[in-house]
Amino acid sequence: MVHNKESESEPAVYRYTRTASAVLTHLVCIVFTVCIALLSRPGSSLFSWHPVFMTLPYSSSPPTAPSSKDFHTRLKGRAHWILQCLCVSCLVLGLAAISYNKHLNGKPHFTSWHGLLGLLTVCVVGLQSMGAVPLIYHSLAKGWSLAKLKRYHATSGLVTYLLCSVSLLLGLCSAWFTASVGEYTWYLSALCPALSALVIMNQVTSAYMAKKRLQY
């Protein structure tokens, strides 16, 4: 049975609320990154580059709910892919900074949950970025519809974003951060990745569920 798209379209208040929450999430992530940068004072030590490079990708390109009314979709997709490549570069630099710092100080590598999950997250982000290639060059994915590829890419992107959020939360539990901030500041900082992850999860799932309903 084919339903009228007009009746299935969501109310304008939902769209405005989603847009407002997306803007707020961007602002929260930017403020969070600036605070981490001020706290770590990049350049003061080799370790100082690790929190900066690791939080910069998180704030620069949080995913937002897709919209069929957006124009220049292909251009925006390529810009998103370029930003993802820059994010991977930052993550690799952050990983290199902490690894070399541990090497210089004779400390073991990847012995904490933050270190193990952080390494996994960097690898997953790299794979997620490579997954955009079939979307840009659809001819490489024969037998797969563009809609299905976008749905899988959005789902994997959501999982990747959640991994980044958990990794950041574990980083906030590190001895360096807990010793640098007070108790109330710590809870406020922990709310930033937690709330942004919830907003992104709601936006992505709601958008693709709505799009799927329109197809029937």
Tab-separated table of C-alpha atoms in Angstrom:
chain	number	residue	atom	x	y	z
A	1	MET	CA	0.000	0.000	0.000
A	2	VAL	CA	1.389	3.416	-0.955
A	3	HIS	CA	0.877	6.228	1.502
A	4	ASN	CA	0.821	9.914	0.707
A	5	LYS	CA	4.180	11.462	1.521
A	6	GLU	CA	2.466	14.619	2.698
A	7	SER	CA	0.647	12.714	5.438
A	8	GLU	CA	3.760	10.761	6.383
A	9	SER	CA	6.026	13.804	6.576
A	10	GLU	CA	6.987	14.797	10.103
A	11	PRO	CA	5.651	17.994	11.714
A	12	ALA	CA	7.736	21.115	11.282
A	13	VAL	CA	8.312	21.360	15.031
A	14	TYR	CA	10.227	18.056	14.920
A	15	ARG	CA	12.460	19.301	12.128
A	16	TYR	CA	13.168	22.553	13.958
A	17	THR	CA	13.869	20.663	17.181
A	18	ARG	CA	16.290	18.341	15.372
A	19	THR	CA	18.080	21.285	13.789
A	20	ALA	CA	18.330	23.118	17.116
A	21	SER	CA	19.678	20.042	18.873
A	22	ALA	CA	22.233	19.532	16.092
A	23	VAL	CA	23.470	23.127	16.425
A	24	LEU	CA	23.600	22.791	20.204
A	25	THR	CA	25.564	19.548	19.884
A	26	HIS	CA	28.114	21.243	17.631
A	27	LEU	CA	28.503	24.085	20.125
A	28	VAL	CA	28.889	21.704	23.070
A	29	CYS	CA	31.538	19.695	21.234
A	30	ILE	CA	33.451	22.851	20.265
A	31	VAL	CA	33.393	24.195	23.834
A	32	PHE	CA	34.479	20.786	25.108
A	33	THR	CA	37.468	20.705	22.734
A	34	VAL	CA	38.500	24.267	23.598
A	35	CYS	CA	38.418	23.433	27.311
A	36	ILE	CA	40.539	20.309	26.779
A	37	ALA	CA	43.032	22.335	24.720
A	38	LEU	CA	43.299	24.994	27.415
A	39	LEU	CA	43.743	22.346	30.065
A	40	SER	CA	46.400	20.361	28.196
A	41	ARG	CA	48.311	23.441	26.896
A	42	PRO	CA	49.458	21.973	23.554
A	43	GLY	CA	53.195	22.268	23.047
A	44	SER	CA	54.023	22.237	26.760
A	45	SER	CA	54.921	18.549	26.491
A	46	LEU	CA	54.718	15.649	24.063
A	47	PHE	CA	51.753	14.228	25.956
A	48	SER	CA	49.870	17.535	25.640
A	49	TRP	CA	49.245	16.868	21.945
A	50	HIS	CA	47.425	13.608	22.671
A	51	PRO	CA	44.210	15.016	24.219
A	52	VAL	CA	44.123	17.854	21.693
A	53	PHE	CA	44.414	15.668	18.596
A	54	MET	CA	42.009	13.105	20.023
A	55	THR	CA	39.244	15.583	20.862
A	56	LEU	CA	39.584	17.783	17.774
A	57	PRO	CA	37.973	15.245	15.372
A	58	TYR	CA	35.166	14.664	17.853
A	59	SER	CA	34.159	18.321	17.781
A	60	SER	CA	34.848	19.153	14.146
A	61	SER	CA	32.419	16.806	12.454
A	62	PRO	CA	29.725	15.203	14.582
A	63	PRO	CA	27.222	13.457	12.276
A	64	THR	CA	23.827	15.027	11.828
A	65	ALA	CA	20.573	13.630	10.615
A	66	PRO	CA	20.330	13.424	6.826
A	67	SER	CA	17.748	15.451	4.946
A	68	SER	CA	16.374	14.725	1.481
A	69	LYS	CA	15.801	18.455	0.958
A	70	ASP	CA	19.484	19.329	1.228
A	71	PHE	CA	20.976	20.633	-1.992
A	72	HIS	CA	24.452	20.023	-3.395
A	73	THR	CA	24.330	16.566	-1.823
A	74	ARG	CA	27.302	15.225	-3.752
A	75	LEU	CA	29.451	18.256	-2.906
A	76	LYS	CA	28.537	17.983	0.761
A	77	GLY	CA	29.308	14.278	0.692
A	78	ARG	CA	32.790	14.892	-0.680
A	79	ALA	CA	33.382	17.646	1.877
A	80	HIS	CA	32.306	15.237	4.615
A	81	TRP	CA	34.733	12.614	3.329
A	82	ILE	CA	37.591	15.147	3.296
A	83	LEU	CA	36.779	16.114	6.879
A	84	GLN	CA	36.803	12.438	7.822
A	85	CYS	CA	40.264	12.055	6.309
A	86	LEU	CA	41.445	15.019	8.368
A	87	CYS	CA	39.880	13.449	11.432
A	88	VAL	CA	41.741	10.197	10.815
A	89	SER	CA	44.967	12.177	10.451
A	90	CYS	CA	44.371	13.882	13.802
A	91	LEU	CA	43.625	10.568	15.487
A	92	VAL	CA	46.778	8.995	14.083
A	93	LEU	CA	48.830	11.966	15.295
A	94	GLY	CA	47.239	11.715	18.735
A	95	LEU	CA	47.948	8.001	18.861
A	96	ALA	CA	51.539	8.582	17.744
A	97	ALA	CA	52.034	11.275	20.401
A	98	ILE	CA	50.942	9.084	23.308
A	99	SER	CA	52.752	6.019	21.956
A	100	TYR	CA	56.051	7.857	21.534
A	101	ASN	CA	55.624	9.532	24.922
A	102	LYS	CA	55.188	6.129	26.571
A	103	HIS	CA	58.205	4.835	24.656
A	104	LEU	CA	60.390	7.690	25.900
A	105	ASN	CA	59.261	7.121	29.482
A	106	GLY	CA	59.578	3.339	29.313
A	107	LYS	CA	55.892	2.732	30.015
A	108	PRO	CA	53.871	-0.194	28.582
A	109	HIS	CA	51.398	0.439	25.771
A	110	PHE	CA	47.635	-0.191	25.727
A	111	THR	CA	47.345	-1.507	29.275
A	112	SER	CA	44.115	0.371	30.166
A	113	TRP	CA	40.586	0.167	28.818
A	114	HIS	CA	41.000	3.710	27.488
A	115	GLY	CA	44.119	2.728	25.559
A	116	LEU	CA	42.636	-0.477	24.151
A	117	LEU	CA	39.324	1.090	23.156
A	118	GLY	CA	41.133	4.144	21.808
A	119	LEU	CA	43.232	1.974	19.506
A	120	LEU	CA	40.120	0.113	18.360
A	121	THR	CA	38.339	3.419	17.737
A	122	VAL	CA	41.147	4.757	15.565
A	123	CYS	CA	41.035	1.594	13.447
A	124	VAL	CA	37.235	1.714	13.151
A	125	VAL	CA	37.271	5.392	12.151
A	126	GLY	CA	39.766	4.562	9.402
A	127	LEU	CA	37.546	1.761	8.103
A	128	GLN	CA	34.468	3.980	8.344
A	129	SER	CA	36.174	6.626	6.214
A	130	MET	CA	37.097	4.031	3.599
A	131	GLY	CA	33.465	2.922	3.578
A	132	ALA	CA	32.528	6.254	2.000
A	133	VAL	CA	34.352	5.340	-1.235
A	134	PRO	CA	31.418	3.292	-2.669
A	135	LEU	CA	29.101	6.201	-1.890
A	136	ILE	CA	31.237	8.619	-3.887
A	137	TYR	CA	31.993	6.121	-6.660
A	138	HIS	CA	28.821	4.069	-6.722
A	139	SER	CA	30.020	2.027	-9.705
A	140	LEU	CA	32.425	0.227	-7.352
A	141	ALA	CA	29.512	-1.286	-5.416
A	142	LYS	CA	27.743	-3.329	-8.063
A	143	GLY	CA	24.522	-4.943	-6.899
A	144	TRP	CA	24.087	-2.513	-3.997
A	145	SER	CA	21.566	0.302	-4.119
A	146	LEU	CA	22.720	3.763	-3.091
A	147	ALA	CA	19.959	3.952	-0.469
A	148	LYS	CA	21.127	0.731	1.178
A	149	LEU	CA	24.756	1.866	1.150
A	150	LYS	CA	23.790	5.152	2.798
A	151	ARG	CA	21.793	3.322	5.443
A	152	TYR	CA	24.690	0.972	6.267
A	153	HIS	CA	27.175	3.853	6.256
A	154	ALA	CA	24.999	5.885	8.614
A	155	THR	CA	24.592	2.909	10.950
A	156	SER	CA	28.317	2.186	11.053
A	157	GLY	CA	28.982	5.900	11.485
A	158	LEU	CA	26.695	5.950	14.513
A	159	VAL	CA	28.516	2.973	16.031
A	160	THR	CA	31.847	4.709	15.361
A	161	TYR	CA	30.628	7.906	17.016
A	162	LEU	CA	29.492	5.954	20.072
A	163	LEU	CA	32.923	4.299	20.272
A	164	CYS	CA	34.544	7.741	20.173
A	165	SER	CA	32.249	8.940	22.943
A	166	VAL	CA	32.997	5.968	25.208
A	167	SER	CA	36.722	6.319	24.540
A	168	LEU	CA	36.536	9.996	25.513
A	169	LEU	CA	34.625	9.167	28.687
A	170	LEU	CA	37.316	6.655	29.639
A	171	GLY	CA	39.930	9.316	28.914
A	172	LEU	CA	38.177	11.631	31.357
A	173	CYS	CA	38.723	8.940	33.996
A	174	SER	CA	42.497	9.068	33.491
A	175	ALA	CA	44.797	10.176	36.297
A	176	TRP	CA	45.840	13.237	34.275
A	177	PHE	CA	42.320	14.597	33.837
A	178	THR	CA	40.959	13.749	37.284
A	179	ALA	CA	43.984	15.452	38.854
A	180	SER	CA	43.526	18.540	36.680
A	181	VAL	CA	39.862	19.319	37.368
A	182	GLY	CA	37.504	19.410	40.312
A	183	GLU	CA	34.681	16.975	40.976
A	184	TYR	CA	31.896	19.158	39.570
A	185	THR	CA	33.973	20.065	36.522
A	186	TRP	CA	34.550	16.383	35.850
A	187	TYR	CA	30.823	15.596	35.880
A	188	LEU	CA	30.114	18.558	33.629
A	189	SER	CA	32.832	17.433	31.213
A	190	ALA	CA	31.504	13.872	31.177
A	191	LEU	CA	28.044	15.158	30.253
A	192	CYS	CA	29.366	16.630	26.986
A	193	PRO	CA	30.204	13.378	25.135
A	194	ALA	CA	27.340	11.530	26.830
A	195	LEU	CA	24.631	14.002	25.815
A	196	SER	CA	26.009	14.546	22.314
A	197	ALA	CA	26.066	10.770	21.749
A	198	LEU	CA	22.408	10.524	22.790
A	199	VAL	CA	21.435	13.394	20.476
A	200	ILE	CA	23.280	11.906	17.506
A	201	MET	CA	21.830	8.450	18.146
A	202	ASN	CA	18.304	9.852	18.253
A	203	GLN	CA	18.789	11.945	15.109
A	204	VAL	CA	20.264	9.202	12.943
A	205	THR	CA	17.815	6.486	13.993
A	206	SER	CA	14.791	8.799	13.714
A	207	ALA	CA	15.796	10.066	10.273
A	208	TYR	CA	16.291	6.634	8.741
A	209	MET	CA	13.202	5.172	10.379
A	210	ALA	CA	11.151	8.050	8.954
A	211	LYS	CA	12.708	7.556	5.530
A	212	LYS	CA	11.910	3.838	5.628
A	213	ARG	CA	8.252	4.544	6.490
A	214	LEU	CA	7.961	6.854	3.496
A	215	GLN	CA	8.968	3.990	1.207
A	216	TYR	CA	5.805	2.011	2.023
